[in-house]
Amino acid sequence: MAAEAPRPRVAALALAVGLVLADSSIVVLALPEIYRELDTSIAGVTWVLISFNLVMALAAVPAALLARRVGPGRAAAVGLAVFAGASLACGVATELSTLILARCIQALGGAVAVTAALELLPATVGSERRAATVWASAGATGAALGPAVGGILTELVSWQSIFLIQVPVALAAAVPILAVARHEAATKVLEPELRRTGRPHLAANLALAMVSAAIAAALFLLVLLLIEGWRMTPIGAAIVVTVMPLAALLGSRLDNHVPSARARAAAGAILVSGGLAGLGLLPKATVLLTLPPQILIGLGLALVLSALTETALSGRSPQAIHGGWTISARHAGVVIGLLALTPIFTADIAEQRQDAIDAGTAVILDSKANPLLKISLAQKVEERLDGEEGKVPTIDPAFEPLPEDPGERDEVVQLRDELQDQLDRAATHAFSPSFLLGALLGLLALLPIGLARRVDL
Amino acid sequence: MNESRSALRGQLLVGGAIVAALALAISYLAAGGASYTPAKTQDPCQDRPWSNPQGLGEIANQFTTSALDGAACKLGVSREVLARALTTPEARERFAERYGIDDEKLARAIRAGLLRAVDDAEDAGALSPLLAGPVRSTVERIPLEQAIELIQDGRSLLGNVQGFLGPAEELLEEFLP
């Protein structure tokens, strides 16, 4: 079956893996838009991300077993069709509950397609090692590009377009795989081999989960900081976070120069943690200062994810099932990261918001503006706060229209800038504990990496 | 030889990662990363020194600040929370509900705040003792709504005193530095 048309098939399989794994992060930049449009809470909208990753984590290994039972070609084709149908449902969803349900079904189809792809790849590319490389690279590329693509689509079209565009892409990826499915129909397929399957590589998968939790923190929190905290547009935030996949591309080139998987995994985990620590210690609310941390995280994620996936799959058979374990570990890590960090960050943002408002009011009260102007500004600020309960408010409208008198106008503009500075400080500081906790998770991954010394990491 | 070279590359990679991570964290800390937080507001019960005000407008400004401090101290809230609460009747209602403060308690606190402002103005030499007495008498008698107006704009209080004393504004300005 490999000899018929390997190139389109390899491309289709890589596309399928990249597409599905991009979905674990593609909605990150759309979350603020979904959050506003579906009138939900930050904790609620997080489930658009969590539900997909949770189902992927739970379904990956059973999906791999299913793929081996019914035939990977058929499983991949059906998985992609389910994924496409669920993507359509996501795109037309008007309620959060419908969207989350569709995301769960999308993850089920995706889990089957991704694990089946790993089962199909060795025969298509000629070796298990090469198959693992293609599979891991496609997944990493999809996950890294996901946020930027999602951000651009959200800004240029709508958040719904992120899902709708996946329908034809998933169906296009399924077409070359149908030939394999037809071939399977005429041959005997493999029985599930759970008992004959070796144990998963515990240390590598545990480290994968921890690092994935840290990376989820980096992506999710950075995007929220840029859009909700610093009021950037989704496309602006998409451009900013593109630094991470670009650095990841650079990091993947180091793979060939350093053969030791343990060294690459350790260096990657340290870089991810260092980058997260940098984001947790930002000295100013400036996009430029997010770039060095993003570069470290991008380099680190390329090193650590490929090293750990390679280790988890190395010498283990069947590949689909061990690939399923890595998918399961990675997505479980994302879920743990989001579940652990979201409550911390939402509580911090509420507290910091209040501190910022008080600091901003102090700025107004201590200014030399006349008392009646101060009271009028304080009143408008209070109204803005009422209008954006629980969120970091946009303060500019409270200062509109600006006074016509040039002296008073300068005074008001200065007050507005000082108040905005206090809000920026508050928003940035609110994310710090979560970023630092993410850094700690990344460092904790060094434990399984170190403990695995005597195994084969 | 090849094995030792690859081990060396691995050690260099890990060492480089540690250096890069530490360099980033330390440089951000040195640039003030740990202290990039909203400014802390001052305890309203602490004295807020007057800064040599010039003219009625500046005196009124500092008078308002002192009065808000005094009232907030009496109520056990921050000056900033009280200032926002006094901007509209709705804001005042929310404030009263949240902190369990009725109109009578609020009026007493605002009067106390205004008296503290008169004391501060007198101590700072911004208000002559000749004016301070009548201002105190005015403050002690005024009802809540008027007290709120006064705390929002000290100028109106000084204007009231001006009316009470009768002389023209020029005379009032003579008493003020």
XYZ file of C-alpha atoms in Angstrom:
634
model
C 0.000 0.000 0.000
C 2.971 2.298 0.467
C 4.112 2.037 -3.102
C 0.971 3.486 -4.729
C 1.243 7.193 -4.034
C 3.427 7.789 -1.005
C 4.051 11.510 -1.430
C 0.428 12.717 -1.442
C -0.286 10.213 1.282
C 2.614 11.396 3.473
C 1.510 14.972 2.897
C -2.094 14.056 3.749
C -1.061 12.238 6.924
C 1.218 15.078 8.015
C -1.568 17.561 7.265
C -4.030 15.511 9.301
C -1.672 15.353 12.298
C -0.755 19.047 12.050
C -4.396 20.081 11.689
C -5.629 18.077 14.659
C -2.776 19.050 16.974
C -3.080 22.694 15.932
C -6.571 22.539 17.377
C -5.218 22.181 20.886
C -3.986 25.766 20.614
C -5.652 27.322 17.547
C -8.473 28.883 19.551
C -6.143 30.515 22.079
C -6.208 33.894 20.314
C -9.926 33.616 19.630
C -10.783 33.047 23.298
C -11.159 36.759 24.149
C -13.512 37.159 21.158
C -15.519 34.040 22.132
C -15.479 35.279 25.741
C -17.141 38.544 24.686
C -19.470 37.187 22.007
C -20.846 34.278 24.024
C -20.988 36.444 27.153
C -19.209 34.010 29.441
C -16.443 34.129 32.057
C -12.695 33.595 31.660
C -13.026 30.298 33.541
C -15.938 29.313 31.249
C -14.189 30.137 28.000
C -11.130 28.186 29.103
C -13.225 25.048 28.684
C -13.244 25.589 24.908
C -9.548 24.759 25.211
C -9.702 22.323 28.128
C -12.500 20.142 26.684
C -10.555 19.437 23.484
C -7.336 18.642 25.328
C -9.081 16.567 27.985
C -10.853 14.359 25.434
C -7.626 14.016 23.441
C -5.820 12.941 26.626
C -8.479 10.359 27.490
C -9.162 9.090 23.978
C -5.677 8.860 22.454
C -4.747 5.354 23.628
C -8.226 3.790 23.072
C -8.231 5.492 19.655
C -4.902 3.850 18.833
C -6.325 0.449 19.790
C -9.389 1.110 17.658
C -7.211 2.095 14.722
C -5.385 -1.228 14.966
C -8.652 -3.153 15.230
C -10.549 -1.611 12.306
C -7.512 -0.743 10.213
C -5.592 2.529 10.392
C -6.697 3.692 6.925
C -10.366 3.352 7.714
C -9.853 4.768 11.203
C -7.969 7.796 9.872
C -10.596 8.469 7.184
C -13.512 8.129 9.612
C -11.643 10.123 12.274
C -11.060 12.975 9.848
C -14.701 12.907 8.728
C -15.877 13.122 12.359
C -13.344 15.883 12.957
C -14.647 17.801 9.928
C -18.292 17.410 11.017
C -17.518 18.538 14.555
C -15.516 21.506 13.229
C -18.596 22.564 11.271
C -20.667 22.294 14.455
C -18.097 24.436 16.322
C -18.290 27.064 13.594
C -22.063 27.419 13.789
C -22.341 27.148 17.594
C -24.112 30.086 19.235
C -23.841 28.877 22.823
C -20.830 27.970 24.909
C -22.233 24.547 25.846
C -22.771 23.618 22.166
C -19.286 24.795 21.300
C -17.725 22.753 24.106
C -19.693 19.631 23.127
C -18.621 20.002 19.497
C -15.020 20.464 20.644
C -15.233 17.141 22.534
C -16.436 15.336 19.385
C -13.762 17.114 17.364
C -11.133 15.772 19.784
C -12.530 12.225 19.539
C -12.274 12.252 15.749
C -8.899 13.941 15.964
C -7.486 11.376 18.408
C -8.455 8.528 16.064
C -6.988 10.311 13.028
C -3.682 11.205 14.705
C -2.951 7.809 16.191
C -4.040 6.035 12.998
C -1.703 8.309 11.063
C 1.234 7.112 13.146
C 0.240 3.514 12.347
C 0.092 4.308 8.626
C 3.272 6.350 8.381
C 5.954 3.603 8.767
C 4.611 1.715 5.758
C 4.294 4.945 3.802
C 7.725 6.449 4.552
C 9.661 3.209 4.883
C 10.820 3.157 8.535
C 9.454 3.589 12.025
C 12.132 6.138 12.949
C 11.355 8.281 9.910
C 7.637 7.904 10.592
C 8.090 9.085 14.185
C 10.047 12.117 12.966
C 7.419 13.093 10.377
C 4.642 12.568 12.902
C 6.309 14.540 15.723
C 7.360 17.365 13.373
C 3.875 17.698 11.869
C 2.346 17.790 15.345
C 4.850 20.329 16.675
C 4.429 22.546 13.601
C 0.651 22.451 13.914
C 0.691 23.197 17.634
C 3.187 26.020 17.202
C 1.441 27.649 14.219
C -2.054 27.188 15.651
C -2.295 30.376 17.732
C -0.979 32.644 14.943
C -3.328 31.169 12.309
C -6.245 31.379 14.744
C -5.441 34.989 15.609
C -5.222 36.079 11.989
C -8.500 34.366 11.078
C -10.245 35.852 14.118
C -9.126 39.340 13.216
C -9.706 39.140 9.460
C -12.896 37.076 9.454
C -14.295 35.805 12.777
C -13.607 33.205 15.438
C -16.099 30.908 13.704
C -13.915 30.892 10.571
C -11.171 29.086 12.523
C -13.422 26.038 12.664
C -15.176 26.386 9.318
C -11.907 26.504 7.399
C -10.897 23.183 8.959
C -13.818 21.356 7.318
C -12.454 21.338 3.722
C -8.867 20.912 4.983
C -9.775 17.799 6.991
C -11.775 16.343 4.086
C -8.917 17.066 1.678
C -6.521 15.215 3.996
C -8.925 12.260 4.102
C -9.047 11.767 0.308
C -5.583 10.174 -0.240
C -6.148 8.005 2.838
C -9.348 6.525 1.377
C -7.256 4.400 -0.985
C -5.649 2.740 2.039
C -9.045 2.268 3.617
C -10.316 0.500 0.478
C -7.240 -1.705 0.458
C -7.825 -2.618 4.113
C -11.385 -3.655 3.354
C -9.989 -6.477 1.248
C -7.391 -7.650 3.767
C -7.388 -8.959 7.308
C -6.716 -6.277 9.855
C -4.756 -6.504 13.094
C -6.361 -7.461 16.374
C -5.867 -5.197 19.338
C -2.617 -6.036 21.078
C -2.811 -4.298 24.387
C -1.417 -7.274 26.299
C 1.485 -7.599 23.890
C 2.142 -3.873 23.948
C 5.131 -2.880 26.060
C 4.587 -0.493 28.956
C 4.674 3.178 28.044
C 7.863 5.066 28.869
C 6.724 6.475 32.197
C 9.493 9.052 32.741
C 9.311 10.480 29.225
C 5.520 10.699 29.275
C 5.479 12.246 32.751
C 8.034 14.844 31.674
C 5.990 15.486 28.512
C 2.909 16.166 30.652
C 4.755 18.638 32.894
C 6.425 20.488 30.049
C 3.136 20.634 28.136
C 1.472 22.170 31.185
C 4.178 24.841 31.247
C 3.899 25.492 27.500
C 0.102 25.749 27.741
C 0.611 28.356 30.443
C 2.983 30.262 28.189
C 0.659 30.312 25.194
C -2.677 30.780 26.916
C -1.567 33.351 29.462
C 0.584 35.359 27.079
C -2.284 35.678 24.621
C -4.687 36.750 27.358
C -2.132 39.227 28.671
C -1.661 40.751 25.218
C -5.349 40.960 24.303
C -7.194 41.363 27.587
C -4.452 42.990 29.654
C -2.679 45.191 27.134
C -5.655 45.608 24.764
C -3.929 44.362 21.603
C -5.940 43.184 18.599
C -5.968 39.411 17.875
C -3.907 39.937 14.723
C -1.374 42.047 16.628
C -1.148 39.377 19.311
C -0.863 36.703 16.589
C 2.141 38.486 15.110
C 3.740 38.798 18.552
C 3.289 35.133 19.485
C 4.635 34.001 16.098
C 8.055 34.520 17.659
C 7.575 31.259 19.571
C 7.090 28.943 16.529
C 9.878 30.759 14.676
C 12.239 30.114 17.576
C 10.948 26.527 17.681
C 11.951 26.063 14.041
C 15.428 27.248 14.954
C 15.483 24.945 17.973
C 14.551 21.904 15.893
C 17.818 22.347 13.946
C 19.763 21.679 17.156
C 18.363 18.123 17.230
C 20.920 16.915 14.705
C 23.859 18.485 16.517
C 23.187 17.045 19.957
C 22.529 13.299 19.885
C 21.768 12.976 23.608
C 17.992 13.028 24.047
C 18.393 13.571 27.798
C 20.554 16.674 27.271
C 18.087 18.091 24.742
C 15.153 17.370 27.031
C 16.866 18.947 30.059
C 18.042 22.009 28.109
C 14.566 22.411 26.619
C 12.834 22.235 29.995
C 15.282 24.799 31.438
C 14.745 27.170 28.506
C 10.946 26.890 28.762
C 11.167 27.619 32.505
C 13.553 30.519 31.979
C 11.245 32.053 29.382
C 8.232 31.674 31.651
C 10.168 33.222 34.536
C 10.979 36.148 32.220
C 7.273 36.595 31.437
C 6.550 36.469 35.163
C 9.096 39.212 35.831
C 8.291 41.683 33.036
C 9.605 45.096 34.136
C 7.226 47.024 31.854
C 4.079 46.478 29.802
C 5.910 46.467 26.463
C 5.585 43.902 23.689
C 9.326 44.082 22.993
C 10.088 42.662 26.431
C 7.986 39.560 25.707
C 10.253 38.639 22.787
C 13.344 37.290 24.651
C 11.179 35.044 26.885
C 9.271 33.818 23.819
C 12.525 32.977 22.042
C 13.663 30.885 25.011
C 10.286 29.117 25.215
C 10.231 28.418 21.456
C 13.780 27.022 21.457
C 12.998 25.018 24.569
C 9.744 23.513 23.358
C 11.328 22.307 20.113
C 14.140 20.623 22.031
C 12.139 19.098 24.840
C 9.056 17.897 22.906
C 11.017 16.168 20.171
C 13.511 14.608 22.627
C 10.804 13.261 24.898
C 8.560 12.018 22.048
C 11.542 10.331 20.415
C 12.396 8.645 23.710
C 8.830 7.567 24.399
C 8.574 5.915 20.956
C 12.120 4.612 20.625
C 12.215 0.803 20.354
C 8.598 0.495 21.368
C 5.939 -1.220 19.360
C 3.236 -0.752 18.190
C 4.025 2.864 17.411
C 0.381 3.992 17.310
C -0.221 2.942 20.893
C 2.957 4.524 22.235
C 2.226 7.571 20.110
C -1.200 7.532 21.750
C 0.482 7.619 25.150
C 2.537 10.670 24.173
C -0.564 12.439 22.846
C -2.346 11.518 26.031
C 0.512 12.827 28.219
C 0.856 16.076 26.294
C -2.830 16.895 26.336
C -3.240 15.832 29.959
C -0.430 18.252 30.755
C -2.206 21.050 28.901
C -5.407 20.321 30.841
C -3.579 20.247 34.189
C -1.805 23.490 33.336
C -5.018 25.260 32.383
C -7.011 23.900 35.328
C -4.299 24.749 37.829
C -3.428 28.188 36.519
C -6.778 29.656 35.443
C -8.262 30.040 38.952
C -5.028 31.566 40.240
C -4.869 34.018 37.397
C -8.561 35.002 37.491
C -8.366 35.639 41.258
C -5.202 37.685 40.807
C -6.653 39.774 38.010
C -9.692 40.681 40.138
C -7.463 41.750 43.032
C -5.027 43.630 40.832
C -7.890 45.365 39.037
C -9.086 46.810 42.327
C -5.553 47.889 43.300
C -5.161 49.552 39.893
C -8.440 51.411 40.236
C -7.451 52.670 43.684
C -4.002 53.681 42.429
C -5.602 55.407 39.437
C -8.084 57.259 41.639
C -5.163 58.362 43.820
C -3.456 59.735 40.713
C -6.592 61.748 39.899
C -7.055 62.981 43.476
C -3.412 64.013 43.862
C -3.334 65.873 40.546
C -3.552 69.652 40.352
C -6.743 69.552 38.269
C -9.629 71.451 39.806
C -11.689 69.393 42.267
C -14.860 69.393 40.155
C -12.940 68.007 37.163
C -11.444 65.346 39.424
C -14.859 64.325 40.697
C -16.215 64.204 37.167
C -13.299 61.970 36.084
C -13.648 59.754 39.149
C -17.352 59.417 38.300
C -16.599 58.378 34.694
C -13.961 55.898 35.887
C -16.531 54.410 38.279
C -19.006 54.088 35.373
C -16.385 52.311 33.252
C -15.792 49.881 36.084
C -19.481 49.129 36.411
C -19.649 48.467 32.667
C -16.796 45.954 32.722
C -17.392 44.082 35.920
C -14.578 41.637 36.684
C -12.417 42.622 33.722
C -9.524 45.009 33.270
C -11.368 48.088 31.997
C -10.569 50.190 28.930
C -10.063 53.578 30.473
C -9.878 55.882 27.433
C -13.679 56.403 27.068
C -13.788 57.781 30.615
C -11.670 60.711 29.412
C -13.679 61.485 26.260
C -14.360 64.093 25.058
C -11.118 65.814 26.001
C -11.509 69.411 27.278
C -11.091 72.134 24.666
C -8.927 74.341 26.878
C -5.314 73.368 25.983
C -4.045 73.554 29.571
C -6.869 71.448 30.948
C -6.570 69.085 27.990
C -2.863 68.405 28.739
C -3.717 67.835 32.367
C -6.448 65.328 31.488
C -4.230 63.522 28.967
C -1.500 63.220 31.597
C -4.007 61.861 34.093
C -5.325 59.382 31.550
C -1.802 58.146 30.796
C -0.973 57.788 34.476
C -4.184 55.891 35.111
C -3.511 53.652 32.092
C -0.021 52.995 33.460
C -1.541 51.814 36.726
C -3.914 49.492 34.819
C -1.015 48.129 32.726
C 0.958 47.478 35.877
C -2.015 45.703 37.409
C -2.737 43.557 34.347
C 0.918 42.572 33.949
C 1.355 41.839 37.633
C -1.850 39.770 37.717
C -0.297 37.253 35.304
C 3.037 37.017 37.135
C 2.196 34.291 39.678
C 0.728 32.054 36.948
C 3.758 32.497 34.688
C 6.080 31.758 37.610
C 4.047 28.673 38.514
C 4.357 27.590 34.879
C 8.125 28.047 35.165
C 8.098 25.827 38.231
C 6.163 23.129 36.333
C 8.806 23.259 33.604
C 11.573 22.834 36.172
C 9.716 19.929 37.794
C 9.930 18.138 34.459
C 13.667 17.895 35.129
C 12.897 15.337 37.849
C 11.554 12.606 35.534
C 14.182 13.568 32.958
C 16.901 13.144 35.599
C 15.353 10.029 37.116
C 15.235 8.436 33.698
C 19.031 8.476 33.551
C 19.216 4.818 34.361
C 16.506 3.956 31.901
C 17.175 5.019 28.358
C 16.409 8.701 28.140
C 36.058 10.146 20.892
C 32.700 10.583 19.166
C 30.896 9.644 22.354
C 32.847 12.143 24.435
C 32.233 14.814 21.819
C 28.496 14.220 21.860
C 28.544 14.220 25.671
C 30.383 17.535 25.588
C 27.805 18.972 23.183
C 25.051 17.832 25.502
C 26.752 19.486 28.497
C 27.286 22.668 26.513
C 23.646 22.723 25.498
C 22.429 22.297 29.081
C 24.984 24.845 30.351
C 23.951 27.328 27.676
C 20.295 26.852 28.578
C 21.004 27.508 32.270
C 23.013 30.652 31.459
C 20.345 31.985 29.067
C 17.507 31.329 31.535
C 19.348 32.920 34.459
C 20.517 35.893 32.389
C 16.952 36.664 31.329
C 15.471 36.318 34.810
C 18.239 38.348 36.480
C 18.150 41.147 33.890
C 14.364 41.479 34.199
C 14.646 41.496 37.986
C 17.350 44.162 37.809
C 15.123 46.261 35.519
C 12.401 46.276 38.188
C 10.386 43.194 37.253
C 9.574 42.404 40.879
C 8.254 45.893 41.609
C 6.182 46.526 38.464
C 2.940 46.674 40.429
C 0.185 49.270 40.895
C 1.161 52.043 43.333
C 0.086 51.418 46.909
C -2.474 53.854 48.252
C -1.713 55.752 51.457
C -3.390 55.035 54.780
C -5.945 57.901 55.131
C -5.283 58.102 58.891
C -1.682 59.164 58.241
C -0.920 62.853 57.769
C -0.610 63.991 54.178
C 1.654 67.067 54.216
C 0.436 70.203 52.457
C 2.761 71.471 49.757
C 2.776 75.256 50.104
C -0.395 75.925 48.080
C -0.609 79.125 46.053
C -4.017 80.744 45.627
C -7.554 79.661 46.311
C -7.594 76.863 43.712
C -4.610 74.994 45.161
C -5.805 75.488 48.721
C -9.203 74.091 47.743
C -7.491 71.117 46.132
C -5.491 70.198 49.216
C -8.467 70.958 51.406
C -10.488 68.371 49.462
C -7.717 65.797 49.828
C -7.410 66.358 53.575
C -11.167 66.228 54.034
C -11.443 62.953 52.098
C -8.567 61.505 54.154
C -10.236 62.516 57.392
C -13.627 61.103 56.421
C -12.143 57.872 55.021
C -10.080 57.404 58.192
C -13.200 57.793 60.298
C -15.071 55.213 58.174
C -12.156 52.764 57.939
C -12.030 52.789 54.128
C -9.489 54.171 51.671
C -9.679 57.768 50.467
C -9.989 56.480 46.907
C -12.974 54.235 47.651
C -14.748 57.100 49.422
C -14.018 59.567 46.608
C -15.601 57.220 44.047
C -18.537 56.542 46.362
C -19.377 60.229 46.581
C -19.520 60.826 42.827
C -23.187 59.816 42.315
C -26.154 58.826 44.502
C -26.017 55.303 42.949
C -22.345 54.933 43.813
C -23.082 56.124 47.344
C -25.878 53.571 47.665
C -23.573 50.729 46.577
C -20.916 51.944 48.984
C -23.411 52.153 51.869
C -24.623 48.627 51.145
C -21.142 47.147 50.808
C -19.681 48.719 53.941
C -22.875 48.932 56.021
C -22.655 52.714 56.430
C -25.887 54.726 56.801
C -26.346 58.409 55.894
C -25.957 59.568 59.487
C -22.626 57.790 59.896
C -21.475 59.107 56.533
C -22.477 62.688 57.444
C -20.575 62.471 60.749
C -17.508 61.139 58.977
C -17.580 63.839 56.302
C -17.965 66.572 58.906
C -14.997 65.107 60.790
C -13.051 65.047 57.537
C -13.879 68.670 56.788
C -12.779 69.662 60.306
C -9.493 67.819 59.792
C -9.046 69.719 56.522
C -9.643 73.036 58.303
C -7.053 72.052 60.947
C -4.555 71.020 58.258
C -5.122 74.246 56.328
C -4.643 76.288 59.472
C -1.499 74.317 60.469
C -0.070 74.835 56.996
C -0.717 78.557 57.242
C -3.078 78.360 54.296
C -6.091 79.523 56.287
C -5.904 82.278 58.853
C -7.322 81.601 62.353
C -9.782 84.420 61.656
C -11.358 82.371 58.871
C -10.839 78.937 60.437
C -13.339 79.601 63.256
C -16.313 80.457 61.011
C -15.449 77.590 58.678
C -15.526 75.138 61.588
C -18.904 76.489 62.689
C -20.252 76.093 59.163
C -18.957 72.533 58.852
C -20.379 71.364 62.172
C -23.919 72.344 61.179
C -24.241 71.400 57.542
C -26.486 68.527 56.334
C -25.134 65.478 54.457
C -25.847 66.547 50.862
C -24.203 69.906 51.393
C -21.291 68.266 53.206
C -20.746 66.040 50.166
C -20.727 69.093 47.903
C -18.191 70.733 50.171
C -15.912 67.718 50.343
C -15.984 67.517 46.555
C -14.952 71.125 46.101
C -13.324 73.001 48.945
C -13.693 76.174 46.921
C -17.427 76.208 47.535
C -16.795 75.968 51.273
C -14.401 78.880 51.121
C -16.972 80.694 48.963
C -19.590 80.066 51.675
C -17.281 81.526 54.253
C -16.752 84.485 52.013
C -20.506 84.982 51.870
C -20.766 84.494 55.632
C -18.126 87.130 56.308
C -19.537 89.529 53.767
C -16.325 91.061 52.338
C -15.453 90.784 48.680
C -13.310 87.969 47.257
C -10.283 90.281 47.188
C -10.446 90.490 50.951
C -10.652 86.725 51.257
C -7.631 86.359 48.994
C -5.738 88.716 51.318
C -6.133 86.212 54.122
C -4.868 83.459 51.917
C -1.175 83.192 51.101
